[in-house]
Short mmCIF file of C-alpha atoms and ligand atoms in Angstrom, two decimals:
data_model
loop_
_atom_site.label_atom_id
_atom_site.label_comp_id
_atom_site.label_asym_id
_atom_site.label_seq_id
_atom_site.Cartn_x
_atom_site.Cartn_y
_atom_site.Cartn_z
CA UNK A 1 64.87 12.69 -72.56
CA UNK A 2 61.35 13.16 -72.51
CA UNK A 3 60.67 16.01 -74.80
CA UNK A 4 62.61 16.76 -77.91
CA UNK A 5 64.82 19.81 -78.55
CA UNK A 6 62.28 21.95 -80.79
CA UNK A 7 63.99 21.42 -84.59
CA UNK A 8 65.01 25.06 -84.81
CA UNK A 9 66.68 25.39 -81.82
CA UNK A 10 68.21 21.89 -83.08
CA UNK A 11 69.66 23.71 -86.32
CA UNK A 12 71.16 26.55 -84.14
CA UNK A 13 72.53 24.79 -82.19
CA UNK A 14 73.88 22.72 -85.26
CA UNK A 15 75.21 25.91 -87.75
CA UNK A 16 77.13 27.01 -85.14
CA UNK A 17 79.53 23.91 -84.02
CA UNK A 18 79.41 23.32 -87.69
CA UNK A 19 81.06 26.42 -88.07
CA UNK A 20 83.72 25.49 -85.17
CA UNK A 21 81.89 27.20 -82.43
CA UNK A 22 80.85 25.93 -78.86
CA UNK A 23 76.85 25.62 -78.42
CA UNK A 24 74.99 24.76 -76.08
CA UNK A 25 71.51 25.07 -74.57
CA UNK A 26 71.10 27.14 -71.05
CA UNK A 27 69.20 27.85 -67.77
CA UNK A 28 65.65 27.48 -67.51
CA UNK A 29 65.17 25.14 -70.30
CA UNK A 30 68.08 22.71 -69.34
CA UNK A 31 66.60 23.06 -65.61
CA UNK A 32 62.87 21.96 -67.14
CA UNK A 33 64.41 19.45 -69.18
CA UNK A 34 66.21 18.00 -66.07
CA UNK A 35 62.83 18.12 -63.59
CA UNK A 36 60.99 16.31 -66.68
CA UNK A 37 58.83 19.16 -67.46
CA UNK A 38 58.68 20.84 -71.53
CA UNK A 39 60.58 23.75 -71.50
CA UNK A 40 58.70 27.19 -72.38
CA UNK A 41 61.32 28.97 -74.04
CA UNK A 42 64.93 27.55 -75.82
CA UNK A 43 68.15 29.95 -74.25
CA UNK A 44 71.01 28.92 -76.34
CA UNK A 45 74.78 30.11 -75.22
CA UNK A 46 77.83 30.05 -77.58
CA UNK A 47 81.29 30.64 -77.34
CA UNK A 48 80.77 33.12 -81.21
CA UNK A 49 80.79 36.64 -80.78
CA UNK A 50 77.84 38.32 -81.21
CA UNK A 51 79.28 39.28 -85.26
CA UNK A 52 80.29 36.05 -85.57
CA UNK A 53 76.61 34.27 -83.95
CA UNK A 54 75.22 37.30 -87.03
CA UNK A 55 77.60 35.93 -89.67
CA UNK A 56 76.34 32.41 -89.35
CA UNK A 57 72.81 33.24 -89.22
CA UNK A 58 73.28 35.87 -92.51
CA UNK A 59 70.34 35.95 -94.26
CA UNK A 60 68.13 34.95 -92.10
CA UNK A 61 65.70 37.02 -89.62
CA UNK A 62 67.67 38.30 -86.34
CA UNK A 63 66.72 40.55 -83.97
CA UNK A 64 69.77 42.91 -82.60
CA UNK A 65 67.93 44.20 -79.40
CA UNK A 66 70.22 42.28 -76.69
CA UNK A 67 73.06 43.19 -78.54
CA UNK A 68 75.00 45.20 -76.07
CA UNK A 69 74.70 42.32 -73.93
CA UNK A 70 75.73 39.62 -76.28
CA UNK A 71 72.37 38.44 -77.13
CA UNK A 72 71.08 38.28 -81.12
CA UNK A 73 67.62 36.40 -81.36
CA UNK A 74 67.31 34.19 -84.09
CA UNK A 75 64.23 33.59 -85.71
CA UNK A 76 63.88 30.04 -86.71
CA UNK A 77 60.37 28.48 -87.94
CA UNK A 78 59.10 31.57 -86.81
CA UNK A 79 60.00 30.99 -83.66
CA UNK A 80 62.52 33.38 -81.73
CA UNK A 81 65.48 31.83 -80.07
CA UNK A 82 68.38 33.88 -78.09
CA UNK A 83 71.47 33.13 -79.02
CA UNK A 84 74.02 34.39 -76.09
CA UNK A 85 77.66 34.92 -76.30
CA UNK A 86 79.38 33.48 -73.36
CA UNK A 87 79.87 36.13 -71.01
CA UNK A 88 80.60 37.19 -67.25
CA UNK A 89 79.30 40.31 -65.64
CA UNK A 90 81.73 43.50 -64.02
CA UNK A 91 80.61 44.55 -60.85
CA UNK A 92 77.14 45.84 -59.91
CA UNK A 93 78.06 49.91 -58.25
CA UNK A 94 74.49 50.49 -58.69
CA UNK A 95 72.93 47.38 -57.47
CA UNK A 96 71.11 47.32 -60.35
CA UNK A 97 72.53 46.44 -63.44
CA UNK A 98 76.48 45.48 -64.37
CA UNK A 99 78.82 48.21 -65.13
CA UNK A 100 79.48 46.18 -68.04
CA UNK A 101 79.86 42.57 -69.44
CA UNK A 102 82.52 40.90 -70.55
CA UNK A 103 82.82 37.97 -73.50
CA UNK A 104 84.44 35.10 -72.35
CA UNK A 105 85.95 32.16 -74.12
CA UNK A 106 84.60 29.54 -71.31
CA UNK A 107 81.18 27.80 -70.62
CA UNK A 108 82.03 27.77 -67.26
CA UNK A 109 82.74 31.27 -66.42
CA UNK A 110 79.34 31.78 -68.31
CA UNK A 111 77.86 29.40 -65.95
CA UNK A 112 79.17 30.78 -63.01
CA UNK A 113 77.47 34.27 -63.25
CA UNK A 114 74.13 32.80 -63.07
CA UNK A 115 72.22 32.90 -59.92
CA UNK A 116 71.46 29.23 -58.60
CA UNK A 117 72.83 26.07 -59.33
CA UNK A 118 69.83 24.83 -60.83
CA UNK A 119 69.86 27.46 -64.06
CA UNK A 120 73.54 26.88 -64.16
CA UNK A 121 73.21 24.13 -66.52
CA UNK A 122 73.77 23.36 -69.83
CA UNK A 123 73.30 20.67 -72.48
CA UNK A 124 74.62 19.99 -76.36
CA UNK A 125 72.99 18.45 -79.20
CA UNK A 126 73.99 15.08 -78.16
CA UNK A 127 72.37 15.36 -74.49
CA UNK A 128 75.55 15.35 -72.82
CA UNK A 129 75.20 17.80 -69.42
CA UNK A 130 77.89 20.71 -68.42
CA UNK A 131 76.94 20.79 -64.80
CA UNK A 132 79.99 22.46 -63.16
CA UNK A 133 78.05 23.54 -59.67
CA UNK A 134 75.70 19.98 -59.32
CA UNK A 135 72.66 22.05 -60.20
CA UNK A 136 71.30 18.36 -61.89
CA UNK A 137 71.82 17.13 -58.05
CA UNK A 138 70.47 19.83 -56.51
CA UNK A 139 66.82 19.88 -58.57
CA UNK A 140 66.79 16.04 -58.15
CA UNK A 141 66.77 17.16 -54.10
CA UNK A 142 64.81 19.78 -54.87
CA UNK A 143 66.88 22.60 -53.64
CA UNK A 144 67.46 26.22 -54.71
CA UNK A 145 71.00 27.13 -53.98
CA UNK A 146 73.17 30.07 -55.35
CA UNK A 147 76.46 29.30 -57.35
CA UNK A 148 78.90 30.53 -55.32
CA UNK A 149 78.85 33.08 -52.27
CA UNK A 150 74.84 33.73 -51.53
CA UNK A 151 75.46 37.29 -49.57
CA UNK A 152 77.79 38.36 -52.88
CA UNK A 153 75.01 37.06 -54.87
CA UNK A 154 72.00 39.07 -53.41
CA UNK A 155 74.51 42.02 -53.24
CA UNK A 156 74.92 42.09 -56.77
CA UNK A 157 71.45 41.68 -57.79
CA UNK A 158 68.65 42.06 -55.29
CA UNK A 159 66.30 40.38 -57.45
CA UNK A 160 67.33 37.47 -56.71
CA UNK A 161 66.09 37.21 -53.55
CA UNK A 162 63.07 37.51 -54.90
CA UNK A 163 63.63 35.11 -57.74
CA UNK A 164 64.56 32.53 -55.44
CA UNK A 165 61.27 32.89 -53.46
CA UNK A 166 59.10 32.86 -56.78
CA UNK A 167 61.16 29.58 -57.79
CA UNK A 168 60.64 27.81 -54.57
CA UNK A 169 56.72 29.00 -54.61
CA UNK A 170 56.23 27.87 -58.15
CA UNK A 171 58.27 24.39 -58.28
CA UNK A 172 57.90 23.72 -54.58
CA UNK A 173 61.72 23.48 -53.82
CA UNK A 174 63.09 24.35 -50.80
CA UNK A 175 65.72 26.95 -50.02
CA UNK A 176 69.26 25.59 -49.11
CA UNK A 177 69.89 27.23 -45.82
CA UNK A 178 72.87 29.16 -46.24
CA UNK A 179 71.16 30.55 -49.63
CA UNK A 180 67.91 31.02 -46.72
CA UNK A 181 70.19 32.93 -44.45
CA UNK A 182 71.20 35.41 -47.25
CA UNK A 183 68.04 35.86 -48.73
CA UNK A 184 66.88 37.24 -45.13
CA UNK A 185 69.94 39.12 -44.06
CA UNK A 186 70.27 40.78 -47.72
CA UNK A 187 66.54 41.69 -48.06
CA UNK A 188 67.32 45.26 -47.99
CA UNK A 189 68.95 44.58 -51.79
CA UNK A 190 65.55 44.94 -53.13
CA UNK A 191 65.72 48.52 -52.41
CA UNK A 192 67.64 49.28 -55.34
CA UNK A 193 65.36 47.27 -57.57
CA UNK A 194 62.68 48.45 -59.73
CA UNK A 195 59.36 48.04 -59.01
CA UNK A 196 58.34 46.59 -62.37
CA UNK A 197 60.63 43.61 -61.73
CA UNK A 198 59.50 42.93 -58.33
CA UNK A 199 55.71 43.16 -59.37
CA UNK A 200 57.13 40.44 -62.41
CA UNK A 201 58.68 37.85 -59.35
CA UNK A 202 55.47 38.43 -57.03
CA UNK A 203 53.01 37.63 -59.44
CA UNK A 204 54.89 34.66 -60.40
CA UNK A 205 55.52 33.73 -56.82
CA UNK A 206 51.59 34.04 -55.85
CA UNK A 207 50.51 32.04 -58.72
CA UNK A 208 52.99 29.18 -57.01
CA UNK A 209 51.68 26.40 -55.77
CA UNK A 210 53.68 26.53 -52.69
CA UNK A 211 53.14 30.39 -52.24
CA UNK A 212 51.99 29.92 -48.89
CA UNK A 213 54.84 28.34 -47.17
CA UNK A 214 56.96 30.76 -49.01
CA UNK A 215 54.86 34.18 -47.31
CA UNK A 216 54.84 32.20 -44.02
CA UNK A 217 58.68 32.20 -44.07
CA UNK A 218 59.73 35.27 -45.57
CA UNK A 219 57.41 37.91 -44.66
CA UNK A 220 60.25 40.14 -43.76
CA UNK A 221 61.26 39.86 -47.54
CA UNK A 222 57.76 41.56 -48.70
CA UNK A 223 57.77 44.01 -45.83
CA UNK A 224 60.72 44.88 -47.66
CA UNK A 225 58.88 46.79 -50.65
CA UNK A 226 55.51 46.39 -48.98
CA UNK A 227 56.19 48.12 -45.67
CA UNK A 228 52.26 48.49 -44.62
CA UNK A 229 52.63 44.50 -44.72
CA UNK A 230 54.83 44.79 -41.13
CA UNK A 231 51.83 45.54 -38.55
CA UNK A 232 49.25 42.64 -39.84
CA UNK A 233 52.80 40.38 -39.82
CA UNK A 234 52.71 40.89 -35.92
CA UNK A 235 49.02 41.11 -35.51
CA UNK A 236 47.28 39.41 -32.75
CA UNK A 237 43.80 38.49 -32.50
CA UNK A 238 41.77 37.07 -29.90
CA UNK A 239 38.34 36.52 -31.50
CA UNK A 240 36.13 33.68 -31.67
CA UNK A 241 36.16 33.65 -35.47
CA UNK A 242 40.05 33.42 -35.18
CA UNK A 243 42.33 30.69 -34.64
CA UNK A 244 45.18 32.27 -35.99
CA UNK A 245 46.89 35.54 -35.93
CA UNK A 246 46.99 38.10 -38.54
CA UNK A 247 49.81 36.38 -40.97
CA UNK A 248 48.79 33.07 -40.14
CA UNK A 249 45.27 33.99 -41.01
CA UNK A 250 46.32 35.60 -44.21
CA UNK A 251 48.75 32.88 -45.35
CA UNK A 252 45.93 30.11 -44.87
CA UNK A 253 43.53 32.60 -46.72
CA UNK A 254 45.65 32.98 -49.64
CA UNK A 255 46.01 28.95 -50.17
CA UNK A 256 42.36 28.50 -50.21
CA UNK A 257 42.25 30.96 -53.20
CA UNK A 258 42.47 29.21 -56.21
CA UNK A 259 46.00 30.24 -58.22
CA UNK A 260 44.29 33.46 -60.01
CA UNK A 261 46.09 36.91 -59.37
CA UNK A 262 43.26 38.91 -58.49
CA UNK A 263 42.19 36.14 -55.73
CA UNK A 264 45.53 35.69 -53.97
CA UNK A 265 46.45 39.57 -54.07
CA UNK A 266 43.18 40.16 -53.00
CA UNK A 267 43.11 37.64 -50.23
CA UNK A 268 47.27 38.92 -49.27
CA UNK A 269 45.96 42.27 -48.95
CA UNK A 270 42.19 41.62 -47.47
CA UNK A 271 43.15 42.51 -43.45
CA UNK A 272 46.14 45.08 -43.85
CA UNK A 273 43.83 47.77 -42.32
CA UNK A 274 42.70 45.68 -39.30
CA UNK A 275 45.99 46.48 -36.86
CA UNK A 276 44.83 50.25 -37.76
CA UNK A 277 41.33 49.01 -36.78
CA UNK A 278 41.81 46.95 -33.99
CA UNK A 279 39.89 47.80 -30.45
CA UNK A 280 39.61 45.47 -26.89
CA UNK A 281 36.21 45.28 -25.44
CA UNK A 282 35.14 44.77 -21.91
CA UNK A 283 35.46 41.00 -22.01
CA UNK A 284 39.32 41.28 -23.66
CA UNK A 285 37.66 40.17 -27.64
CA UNK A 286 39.24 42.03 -30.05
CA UNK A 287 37.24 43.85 -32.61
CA UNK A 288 37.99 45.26 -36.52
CA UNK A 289 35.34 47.80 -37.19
CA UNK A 290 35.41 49.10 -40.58
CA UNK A 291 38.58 47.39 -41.80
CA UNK A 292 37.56 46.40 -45.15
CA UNK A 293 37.69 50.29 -46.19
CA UNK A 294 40.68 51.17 -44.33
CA UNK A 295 42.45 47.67 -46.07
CA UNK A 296 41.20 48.72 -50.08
CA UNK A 297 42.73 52.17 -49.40
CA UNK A 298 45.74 50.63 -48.45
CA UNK A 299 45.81 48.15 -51.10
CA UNK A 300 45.28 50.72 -53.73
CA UNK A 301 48.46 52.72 -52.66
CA UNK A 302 50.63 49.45 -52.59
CA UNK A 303 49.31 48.32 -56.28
CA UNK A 304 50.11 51.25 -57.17
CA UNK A 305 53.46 51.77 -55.40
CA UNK A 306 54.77 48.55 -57.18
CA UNK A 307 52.67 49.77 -60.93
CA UNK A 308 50.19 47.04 -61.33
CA UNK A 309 47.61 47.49 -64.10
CA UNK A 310 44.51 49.31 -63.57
CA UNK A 311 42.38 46.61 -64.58
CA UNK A 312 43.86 44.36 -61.63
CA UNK A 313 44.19 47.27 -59.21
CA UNK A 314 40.41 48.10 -59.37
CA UNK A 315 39.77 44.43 -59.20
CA UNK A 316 41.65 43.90 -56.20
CA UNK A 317 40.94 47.08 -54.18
CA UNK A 318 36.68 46.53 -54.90
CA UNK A 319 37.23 43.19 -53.80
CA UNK A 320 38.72 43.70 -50.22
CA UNK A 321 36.54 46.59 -49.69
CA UNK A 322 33.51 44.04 -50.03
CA UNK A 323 35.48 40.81 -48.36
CA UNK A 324 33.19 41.60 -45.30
CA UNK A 325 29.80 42.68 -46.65
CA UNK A 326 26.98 40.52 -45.46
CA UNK A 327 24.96 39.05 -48.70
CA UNK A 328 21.50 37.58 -47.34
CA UNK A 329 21.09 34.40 -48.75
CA UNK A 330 18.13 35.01 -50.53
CA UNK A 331 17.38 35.22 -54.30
CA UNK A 332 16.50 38.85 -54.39
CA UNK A 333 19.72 39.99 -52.62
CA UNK A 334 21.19 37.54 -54.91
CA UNK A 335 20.41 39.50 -58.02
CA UNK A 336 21.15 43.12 -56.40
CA UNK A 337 24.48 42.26 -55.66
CA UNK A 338 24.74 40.71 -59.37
CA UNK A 339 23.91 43.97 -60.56
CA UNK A 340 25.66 45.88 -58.37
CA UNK A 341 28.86 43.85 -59.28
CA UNK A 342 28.96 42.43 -62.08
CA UNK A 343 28.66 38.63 -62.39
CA UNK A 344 32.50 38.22 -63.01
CA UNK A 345 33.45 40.45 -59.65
CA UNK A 346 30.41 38.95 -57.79
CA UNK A 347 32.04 35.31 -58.55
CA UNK A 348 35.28 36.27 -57.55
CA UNK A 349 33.79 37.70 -54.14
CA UNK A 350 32.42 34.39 -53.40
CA UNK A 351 35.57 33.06 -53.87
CA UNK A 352 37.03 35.39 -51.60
CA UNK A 353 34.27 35.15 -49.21
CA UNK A 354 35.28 31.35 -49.55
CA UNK A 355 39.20 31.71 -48.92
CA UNK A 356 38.62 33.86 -45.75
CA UNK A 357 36.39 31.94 -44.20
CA UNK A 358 38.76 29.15 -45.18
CA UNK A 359 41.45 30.41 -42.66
CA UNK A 360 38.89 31.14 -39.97
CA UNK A 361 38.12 28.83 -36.95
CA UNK A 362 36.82 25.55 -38.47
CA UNK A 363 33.93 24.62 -36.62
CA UNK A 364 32.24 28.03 -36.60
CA UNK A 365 32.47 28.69 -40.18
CA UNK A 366 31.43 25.53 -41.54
CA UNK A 367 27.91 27.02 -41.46
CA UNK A 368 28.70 29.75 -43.33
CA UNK A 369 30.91 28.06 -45.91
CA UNK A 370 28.27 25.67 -47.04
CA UNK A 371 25.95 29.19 -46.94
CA UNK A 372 28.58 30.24 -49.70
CA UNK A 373 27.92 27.38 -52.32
CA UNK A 374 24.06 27.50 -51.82
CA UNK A 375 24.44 31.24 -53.02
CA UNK A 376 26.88 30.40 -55.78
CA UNK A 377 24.24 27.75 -57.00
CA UNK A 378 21.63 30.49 -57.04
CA UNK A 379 23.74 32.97 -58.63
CA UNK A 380 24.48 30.56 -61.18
CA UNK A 381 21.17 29.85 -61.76
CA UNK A 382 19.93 33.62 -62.04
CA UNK A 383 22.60 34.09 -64.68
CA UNK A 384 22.13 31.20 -66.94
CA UNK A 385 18.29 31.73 -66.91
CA UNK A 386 19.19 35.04 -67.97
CA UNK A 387 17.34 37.10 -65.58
CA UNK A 388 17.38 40.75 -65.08
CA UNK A 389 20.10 41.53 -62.60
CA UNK A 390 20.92 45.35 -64.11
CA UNK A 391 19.95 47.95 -66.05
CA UNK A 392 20.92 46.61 -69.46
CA UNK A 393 18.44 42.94 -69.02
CA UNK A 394 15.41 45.10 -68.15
CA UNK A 395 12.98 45.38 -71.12
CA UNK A 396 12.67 48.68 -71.22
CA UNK A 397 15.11 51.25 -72.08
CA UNK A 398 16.04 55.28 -71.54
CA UNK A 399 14.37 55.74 -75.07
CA UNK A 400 11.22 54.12 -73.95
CA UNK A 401 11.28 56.48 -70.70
CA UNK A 402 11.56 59.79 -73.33
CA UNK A 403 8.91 58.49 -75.60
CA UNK A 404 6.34 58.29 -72.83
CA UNK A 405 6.58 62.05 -71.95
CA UNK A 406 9.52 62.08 -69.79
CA UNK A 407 12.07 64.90 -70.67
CA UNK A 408 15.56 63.90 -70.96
CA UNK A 409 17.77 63.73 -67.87
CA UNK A 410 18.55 62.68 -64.94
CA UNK A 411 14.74 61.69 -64.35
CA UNK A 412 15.11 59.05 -66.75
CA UNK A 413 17.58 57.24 -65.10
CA UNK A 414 15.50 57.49 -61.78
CA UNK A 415 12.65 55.78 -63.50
CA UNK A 416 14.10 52.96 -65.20
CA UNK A 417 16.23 52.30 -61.71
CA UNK A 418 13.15 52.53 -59.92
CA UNK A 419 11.48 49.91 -62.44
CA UNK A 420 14.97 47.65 -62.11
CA UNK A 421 14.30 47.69 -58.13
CA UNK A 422 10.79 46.64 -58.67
CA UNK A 423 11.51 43.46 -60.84
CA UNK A 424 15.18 42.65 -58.33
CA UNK A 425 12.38 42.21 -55.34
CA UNK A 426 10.09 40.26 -57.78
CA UNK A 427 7.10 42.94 -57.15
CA UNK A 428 6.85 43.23 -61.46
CA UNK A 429 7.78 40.72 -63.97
CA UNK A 430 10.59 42.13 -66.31
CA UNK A 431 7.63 42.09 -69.24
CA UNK A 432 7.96 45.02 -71.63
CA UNK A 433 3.82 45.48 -71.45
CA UNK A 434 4.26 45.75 -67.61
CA UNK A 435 6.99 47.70 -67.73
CA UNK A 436 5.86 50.66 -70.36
CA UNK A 437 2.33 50.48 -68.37
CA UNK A 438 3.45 51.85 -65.07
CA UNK A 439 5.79 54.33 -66.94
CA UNK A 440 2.84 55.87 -68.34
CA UNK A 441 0.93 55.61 -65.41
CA UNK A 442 3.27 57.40 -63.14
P1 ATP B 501 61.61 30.89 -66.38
O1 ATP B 501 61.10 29.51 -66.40
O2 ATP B 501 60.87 31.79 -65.48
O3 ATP B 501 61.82 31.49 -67.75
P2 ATP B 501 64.45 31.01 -66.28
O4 ATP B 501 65.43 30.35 -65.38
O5 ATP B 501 64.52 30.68 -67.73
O6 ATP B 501 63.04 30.74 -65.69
P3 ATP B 501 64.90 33.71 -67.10
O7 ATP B 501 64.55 34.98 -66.40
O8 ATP B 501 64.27 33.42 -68.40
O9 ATP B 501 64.61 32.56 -66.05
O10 ATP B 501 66.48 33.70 -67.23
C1 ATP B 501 67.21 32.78 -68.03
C2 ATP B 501 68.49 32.40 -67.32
O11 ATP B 501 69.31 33.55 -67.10
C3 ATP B 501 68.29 31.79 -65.93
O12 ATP B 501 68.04 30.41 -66.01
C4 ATP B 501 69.58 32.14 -65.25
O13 ATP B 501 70.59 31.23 -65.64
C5 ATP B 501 69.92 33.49 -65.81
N1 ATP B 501 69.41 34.62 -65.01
C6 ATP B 501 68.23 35.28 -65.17
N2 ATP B 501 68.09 36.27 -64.28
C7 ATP B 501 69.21 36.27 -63.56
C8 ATP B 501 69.68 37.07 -62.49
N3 ATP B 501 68.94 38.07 -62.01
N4 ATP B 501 70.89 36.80 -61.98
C9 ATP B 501 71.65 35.79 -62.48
N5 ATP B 501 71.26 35.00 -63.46
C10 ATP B 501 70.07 35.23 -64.02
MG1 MG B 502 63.34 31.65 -69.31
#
């Protein structure tokens, strides 16, 4: 094995067989173990009760929270470990969660509730694999394939159609067909499923390395909780600029991004308000006018609608509302648009800038792309010199503004933004003697 077994999930695993229980180590981390990659977090499963997993632990720090579900973390070195009775699930009458669970005596049965082959393994102390459904076969194909009956699968839990598309985005695995079929034709599972955990899955799934492929074949999946998704999905678009349609476009704009949040939501949502856009001139070229706005609005209700964070809703929604703006390459314009953004969000919108052009036609933007990274350089440049870009570099201040006669209010600020114009278009130096000069000569 390539990595050890951390030492206190070692000594768990150790207490109980010495006390004449089954132990074993589960799901995710077996899985990691098996693809050759260090585990993030030790599951451990056990044939004690959850009063008999306390009993052996007494004494020491535990953590009751997962109780009612069999589930006692103990804290070993400091670090937490859950400890899971061996269990199987009732039946799912609200598509959400099980009625109830039930402790079993078998590994197997434990096994056999979890969702695809692949986290259906487990491994003792020694190394030795309990593998009942060939999940160790199926991540050496790389595969994702339920354990047992995919349509009964997604039926129970709808989440797992979207865990199976984050797993395949993030580990690059493809989707055993029959699992493929389900995921489509169950979709409609996802209804029942709270927004928070879809949010958790898509996030995952765009940070994936293989996101693309994955929105290219299962659009109809985020349609699912992202309805406004369904008219760029079958948007066409004869333009010059374009070589692909509206999802194609989209998908090839989001794998340009680099794997950041903000950029791939960003670049996922950047064109949803272009079918409400879209007109046909004379000569048959379709046209977008004024998409960018109509796309943030729509973006900000769909953040919302699945409760992303306000930070990364703002982010995202002044992002594609700019995707479009034209920046003149030119040192001046540079610095407005530093100020005006914010160095962070004006990065980021070169990035973006970047990532569309990336999925337009190849020859025609090649231009503009190179356009892109002579602007970055500049902006770079403006920011490490540490030149005024905004209100707070200039060297003068609202206080200044007062002491030379000016009465607070709002003709302060119209001064000092006057005086931050002045020095953007390089007509002033930002000099404190300049500056405090023409305020008194006004
Ligand atoms: P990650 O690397 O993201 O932590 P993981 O496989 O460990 O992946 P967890 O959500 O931590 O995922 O779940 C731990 C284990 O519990 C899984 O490996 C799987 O066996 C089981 N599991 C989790 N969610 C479900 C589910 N919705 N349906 C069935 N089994 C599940
Ligand atoms: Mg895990």
């Amino acid at each position: 094995m390539k990595f050890e077994i951390p030492s206190g999930a070692q000594k768990i695993l150790q207490t109980l067989t010495d006390a004449g229980y089954e132990a074993y180590l589960v799901g995710g981390c077996v899985r990691d173990l098996l693809r050759g990659v260090e585990p993030h977090d030790w599951d451990i499963c056990t044939s004690a009760r959850p009063e008999e997993t306390e009993d052996c632990f007494a004494g020491q720090r535990i953590i009751e929270t997962g109780l009612k579900h069999g589930t006692v973390t103990v804290l070993e070195g400091g670090e937490p470990y859950e400890v899971t009775t061996y269990r199987t699930e009732g039946p799912y009458s609200d598509s959400r969660r099980p009625d109830y669970v039930e402790f079993v005596s078998s590994l197997e049965a434990d096994l056999a509730r979890r969702d695809f082959t692949m986290n259906a393994v487990a491994m003792d102390l020694e190394g030795n694999l309990r593998d009942p459904f060939s999940g160790a076969e199926d991540i050496k194909a790389g595969r994702i394939r339920c354990v047992g009956e995919p349509a009964c699968r997604f039926q129970e839990d709808g989440l797992r159609v979207m865990r199976a598309l984050r797993f395949a985005a993030v580990l690059g695995y493809g989707i055993e067909e029959r699992t493929a079929q389900a995921i489509h034709e169950n979709r409609h599972m996802l209804r029942y499923v709270a927004a928070e955990r879809i949010h958790v899955e898509l996030c995952k799934l765009l940070a994936g390395e293989k996101a693309g492929n994955i929105l290219r074949q299962y659009p109809d999946v985020l349609c699912q909780f992202w309805p406004q998704l369904e008219p760029l999905v079958t948007l066409e678009q004869n333009n010059p600029w374009h070589c692909w349609d509206g999802w194609e476009h989209t998908v090839h704009a989001v794998e340009a991004a680099p794997a950041d949040l903000v950029l791939r939501l960003t670049m996922l949502l950047h064109d949803i308000g272009k079918p409400a856009c879209k007109s046909t001139d004379e000569n048959g070229i379709d046209h977008f006018y004024g998409h960018p706005a109509v796309s943030a609005k729509l973006a900000d209700e769909m953040l919302r609608n699945l409760k992303f964070d306000n930070k990364t809703r703002e982010r995202v929604v002044t992002l594609v509302g700019y995707h479009d703006v034209q920046i003149p390459n030119r040192e001046r314009s540079v610095r407005k648009w530093l100020g005006r953004l914010g160095p962070e969000t004006f990065f980021q919108l070169l990035e973006v800038k970047r990532a569309d052009g990336m999925g337009q036609s190849y020859e025609l933007v090649q231009d503009r792309l190179a356009k892109l990274e002579e602007m970055k350089a500049k902006a770079e440049e403006i920011v490490t010199q540490g030149q005024c870009f905004s209100l707070k570099d200039l060297n003068v201040n609202g206080q200044d503004v007062i002491a030379a006669g000016i009465a607070p209010g709002p003709e302060v600020g119209r001064v000092l933004n006057r005086l931050l114009e002045q020095v953007l278009n390089g007509e002033i130096p930002n000099e404190r003697k300049v500056l405090l000069n023409l305020i008194r000569l006004r």
